[in-house]
Coordinates of N, CA, C and O in Angstrom, one line a residue:
M1 N -62.9 -118.4 -73.2 CA -63.5 -118.4 -72.7 C -63.8 -118.2 -71.3 O -62.9 -118.3 -70.0
E2 N -64.2 -116.6 -70.3 CA -65.1 -116.5 -69.5 C -65.3 -117.1 -68.4 O -66.4 -117.7 -68.5
K3 N -64.6 -117.1 -66.8 CA -65.4 -117.9 -66.0 C -66.3 -117.5 -65.7 O -66.0 -116.4 -65.0
R4 N -67.3 -117.7 -64.8 CA -69.0 -117.6 -64.5 C -68.5 -117.6 -62.6 O -68.0 -118.7 -62.7
K5 N -68.1 -116.6 -61.8 CA -68.5 -117.1 -60.8 C -70.0 -117.9 -60.1 O -71.3 -118.0 -60.6
R6 N -69.5 -118.4 -58.6 CA -71.1 -119.1 -58.8 C -72.3 -118.1 -57.5 O -71.3 -117.4 -57.1
G7 N -72.7 -118.3 -57.8 CA -73.7 -118.0 -56.5 C -74.2 -116.5 -57.5 O -74.7 -116.7 -58.7
R8 N -75.2 -116.1 -56.4 CA -76.8 -114.8 -57.3 C -75.1 -114.1 -57.5 O -74.5 -113.0 -56.3
P9 N -75.8 -112.6 -58.2 CA -75.1 -111.3 -58.1 C -75.2 -110.7 -57.6 O -76.4 -110.8 -56.4
K10 N -73.7 -110.4 -56.9 CA -74.2 -109.0 -55.8 C -75.3 -107.5 -56.0 O -75.4 -107.5 -56.8
N11 N -75.9 -107.3 -55.0 CA -76.9 -106.4 -54.9 C -76.2 -104.9 -54.5 O -75.0 -104.9 -54.2
P12 N -76.2 -103.2 -55.6 CA -75.1 -102.7 -55.5 C -76.6 -102.2 -54.4 O -75.3 -101.3 -53.6
D13 N -76.7 -102.1 -53.4 CA -77.4 -102.2 -52.4 C -77.3 -102.2 -51.3 O -77.3 -101.9 -50.4
T14 N -76.7 -103.8 -51.3 CA -76.2 -104.4 -50.0 C -75.1 -103.3 -49.5 O -73.6 -103.2 -50.6
P15 N -74.7 -103.5 -48.0 CA -74.7 -102.3 -47.5 C -72.8 -103.4 -47.8 O -72.8 -104.3 -47.5
V16 N -71.4 -102.6 -47.6 CA -70.1 -103.2 -47.7 C -69.5 -103.1 -46.4 O -69.6 -102.4 -45.4
R17 N -69.2 -104.4 -46.5 CA -68.0 -104.4 -44.8 C -66.9 -103.7 -45.3 O -66.3 -103.5 -45.4
I18 N -67.1 -103.0 -43.6 CA -65.4 -101.8 -43.0 C -64.7 -102.6 -42.5 O -65.8 -103.4 -40.9
T19 N -63.5 -102.5 -42.7 CA -62.8 -103.1 -41.3 C -63.2 -101.9 -40.6 O -63.3 -100.6 -40.3
T20 N -62.5 -102.4 -39.2 CA -62.5 -102.0 -37.8 C -61.5 -99.3 -38.3 O -61.7 -98.8 -37.4
K21 N -60.2 -100.8 -39.3 CA -59.3 -99.6 -39.0 C -59.6 -98.3 -40.2 O -59.8 -97.0 -39.1
D22 N -60.6 -98.8 -41.3 CA -61.2 -97.8 -41.9 C -62.3 -97.1 -41.1 O -62.3 -95.8 -41.8
L23 N -62.6 -97.9 -40.4 CA -64.6 -97.0 -39.8 C -64.0 -96.0 -38.9 O -64.1 -95.3 -38.5
L24 N -62.2 -96.5 -38.0 CA -61.9 -95.5 -37.2 C -61.2 -94.5 -37.6 O -61.0 -93.2 -37.7
A25 N -60.4 -94.9 -38.6 CA -59.4 -93.3 -40.1 C -61.0 -92.4 -40.6 O -61.3 -91.0 -40.5
K26 N -62.2 -92.9 -41.0 CA -63.3 -92.3 -41.1 C -63.5 -90.7 -40.7 O -63.9 -90.4 -40.7
L27 N -64.1 -92.5 -38.7 CA -64.8 -90.9 -38.0 C -63.4 -90.2 -37.4 O -63.9 -88.7 -37.1
E28 N -62.1 -90.4 -37.7 CA -61.7 -89.6 -37.0 C -61.6 -88.3 -38.4 O -61.0 -87.3 -37.5
R29 N -61.5 -88.6 -39.5 CA -61.4 -87.3 -40.3 C -62.9 -86.9 -39.9 O -62.7 -85.4 -40.5
H30 N -64.1 -87.4 -39.5 CA -65.2 -87.0 -39.7 C -65.5 -86.0 -38.2 O -65.4 -84.6 -38.4
E31 N -64.4 -86.6 -37.5 CA -64.8 -85.8 -35.8 C -63.6 -84.6 -36.4 O -63.9 -83.3 -35.8
A32 N -62.2 -84.5 -36.7 CA -61.6 -83.2 -37.5 C -62.4 -82.4 -37.7 O -62.4 -81.3 -38.5
E33 N -63.1 -82.2 -38.7 CA -63.8 -81.8 -40.3 C -65.3 -81.7 -39.0 O -65.6 -80.2 -39.3
C34 N -65.8 -81.9 -39.0 CA -66.7 -81.2 -37.2 C -66.1 -80.4 -36.1 O -66.5 -79.0 -35.9
G35 N -65.0 -80.1 -36.0 CA -63.8 -79.5 -35.5 C -63.8 -78.5 -36.0 O -63.5 -76.6 -35.6
L36 N -63.2 -78.5 -37.7 CA -63.4 -77.4 -38.0 C -64.7 -76.2 -38.5 O -64.3 -75.2 -38.5
R37 N -65.4 -76.9 -38.2 CA -66.8 -76.2 -38.8 C -67.4 -76.0 -37.6 O -67.7 -74.6 -37.6
L38 N -67.2 -76.2 -36.4 CA -67.1 -75.6 -35.2 C -66.6 -74.5 -34.7 O -67.6 -73.9 -34.2
K39 N -65.1 -74.4 -35.1 CA -64.7 -73.2 -34.4 C -65.0 -72.3 -35.5 O -65.5 -71.5 -35.4
N40 N -65.2 -72.5 -37.4 CA -65.9 -71.1 -38.0 C -66.9 -70.6 -37.8 O -67.4 -70.0 -37.3
I41 N -68.0 -71.7 -37.1 CA -69.3 -70.9 -35.9 C -68.8 -71.0 -34.9 O -69.5 -69.5 -34.8
E42 N -68.4 -70.6 -34.3 CA -67.8 -69.8 -33.2 C -66.4 -68.5 -33.7 O -67.5 -67.7 -32.6
Q43 N -66.5 -68.7 -34.5 CA -66.1 -67.6 -34.7 C -67.2 -66.1 -35.5 O -67.1 -65.7 -35.3
R44 N -67.8 -66.8 -36.3 CA -69.5 -66.5 -37.1 C -69.8 -65.9 -36.0 O -70.2 -64.7 -35.9
L45 N -70.1 -66.3 -34.5 CA -71.0 -65.9 -33.6 C -70.5 -64.9 -32.6 O -71.2 -63.9 -33.0
N46 N -69.3 -65.7 -32.4 CA -68.8 -63.4 -32.2 C -68.3 -62.6 -32.4 O -68.5 -61.6 -31.8
E47 N -68.3 -62.7 -34.3 CA -67.4 -60.9 -35.4 C -70.0 -60.8 -35.0 O -70.1 -59.8 -35.0
G48 N -70.4 -61.5 -35.4 CA -72.0 -61.0 -34.9 C -72.1 -60.4 -34.0 O -73.4 -59.8 -34.1
S49 N -71.9 -61.7 -32.3 CA -71.9 -60.2 -31.4 C -70.8 -59.5 -31.5 O -71.9 -58.5 -30.3
K50 N -70.7 -58.7 -32.0 CA -70.0 -57.5 -31.5 C -70.5 -56.7 -32.2 O -70.7 -55.7 -32.7
R51 N -71.0 -56.9 -33.7 CA -72.2 -56.2 -34.7 C -73.7 -56.3 -33.9 O -73.6 -54.5 -33.8
F52 N -73.6 -57.3 -33.0 CA -74.7 -56.8 -32.1 C -74.7 -55.6 -31.0 O -74.7 -54.6 -30.9
I53 N -74.0 -55.9 -31.2 CA -73.1 -54.7 -29.6 C -73.2 -53.0 -29.8 O -73.6 -52.3 -29.8
R54 N -72.5 -53.3 -31.2 CA -72.7 -51.9 -32.4 C -73.8 -51.6 -32.0 O -73.9 -50.1 -32.4
L55 N -74.6 -52.1 -32.7 CA -76.2 -52.0 -33.1 C -76.9 -51.7 -32.0 O -77.8 -50.4 -31.8
E56 N -76.7 -52.2 -30.2 CA -77.6 -51.9 -29.0 C -76.8 -50.2 -29.1 O -77.9 -49.4 -28.8
Q57 N -75.3 -50.6 -29.2 CA -75.2 -48.9 -29.0 C -75.7 -47.8 -30.0 O -75.8 -45.8 -29.4
Y58 N -76.3 -47.6 -31.8 CA -76.4 -46.9 -32.1 C -78.1 -46.7 -31.3 O -78.5 -46.2 -31.5
I59 N -78.7 -47.4 -31.2 CA -80.0 -48.0 -30.9 C -80.3 -46.4 -29.2 O -81.3 -46.2 -29.4
W60 N -79.1 -47.3 -27.9 CA -78.6 -46.0 -27.2 C -79.3 -44.8 -27.2 O -79.1 -44.0 -27.2
G61 N -78.3 -44.1 -28.9 CA -77.7 -42.5 -29.3 C -79.0 -43.4 -29.3 O -78.7 -41.4 -29.4
L62 N -79.6 -43.1 -30.4 CA -80.6 -43.1 -31.0 C -82.1 -41.9 -29.9 O -82.0 -41.8 -30.3
Y63 N -82.1 -43.2 -28.6 CA -83.2 -42.7 -28.4 C -83.0 -41.3 -27.2 O -83.2 -40.7 -26.6
A64 N -81.3 -41.2 -27.1 CA -81.1 -40.5 -26.5 C -81.4 -39.1 -27.0 O -81.3 -38.1 -26.5
A65 N -80.8 -39.4 -28.6 CA -81.5 -38.2 -29.1 C -82.6 -37.9 -29.3 O -83.1 -36.3 -29.8
I66 N -83.1 -39.2 -29.3 CA -85.3 -38.2 -29.7 C -85.7 -37.4 -27.9 O -86.8 -37.0 -27.9
F67 N -85.1 -38.3 -27.0 CA -84.9 -37.4 -25.3 C -84.6 -36.4 -25.7 O -85.7 -35.5 -25.3
V68 N -83.5 -36.1 -26.0 CA -83.2 -34.8 -25.9 C -83.5 -34.1 -26.5 O -84.5 -32.7 -26.6
T69 N -83.8 -34.4 -28.2 CA -85.2 -33.5 -29.4 C -86.1 -32.9 -28.2 O -86.9 -31.9 -28.7
A70 N -86.9 -34.1 -28.1 CA -87.7 -33.6 -27.3 C -88.6 -32.7 -25.9 O -89.0 -32.0 -25.9
I71 N -87.2 -32.9 -25.2 CA -87.1 -31.6 -24.9 C -86.4 -30.6 -24.9 O -86.6 -29.4 -24.5
A72 N -85.8 -30.3 -25.9 CA -85.2 -29.1 -26.3 C -86.5 -28.3 -27.2 O -87.1 -27.4 -27.1
G73 N -87.5 -28.8 -28.3 CA -88.7 -29.1 -28.4 C -89.5 -28.2 -27.5 O -90.3 -27.2 -27.6
K74 N -89.9 -28.6 -26.5 CA -90.2 -28.1 -25.0 C -90.0 -26.7 -24.3 O -90.5 -25.8 -24.1
L75 N -88.8 -26.9 -24.2 CA -88.7 -26.1 -24.0 C -88.0 -24.4 -24.9 O -88.6 -22.9 -24.2
F76 N -88.3 -24.1 -26.6 CA -88.2 -23.7 -27.1 C -89.5 -23.5 -27.9 O -90.6 -23.5 -28.3

């Protein structure tokens, strides 16, 4: 026959106790993962900044082309 445990059955929603070592290990893994994410975000921001500079140069080039075209239209 199977032995029954005394007391109330455990509630699955009850939080499980965790040791300090386990908590510290989880925290260190979390920090490492967040560090990688931050590094990737910074890399993407730098790449976006380079693209933005290039687009800004295109816009200034368009301004110059419009200005030259307007002057050329008045001269000829």
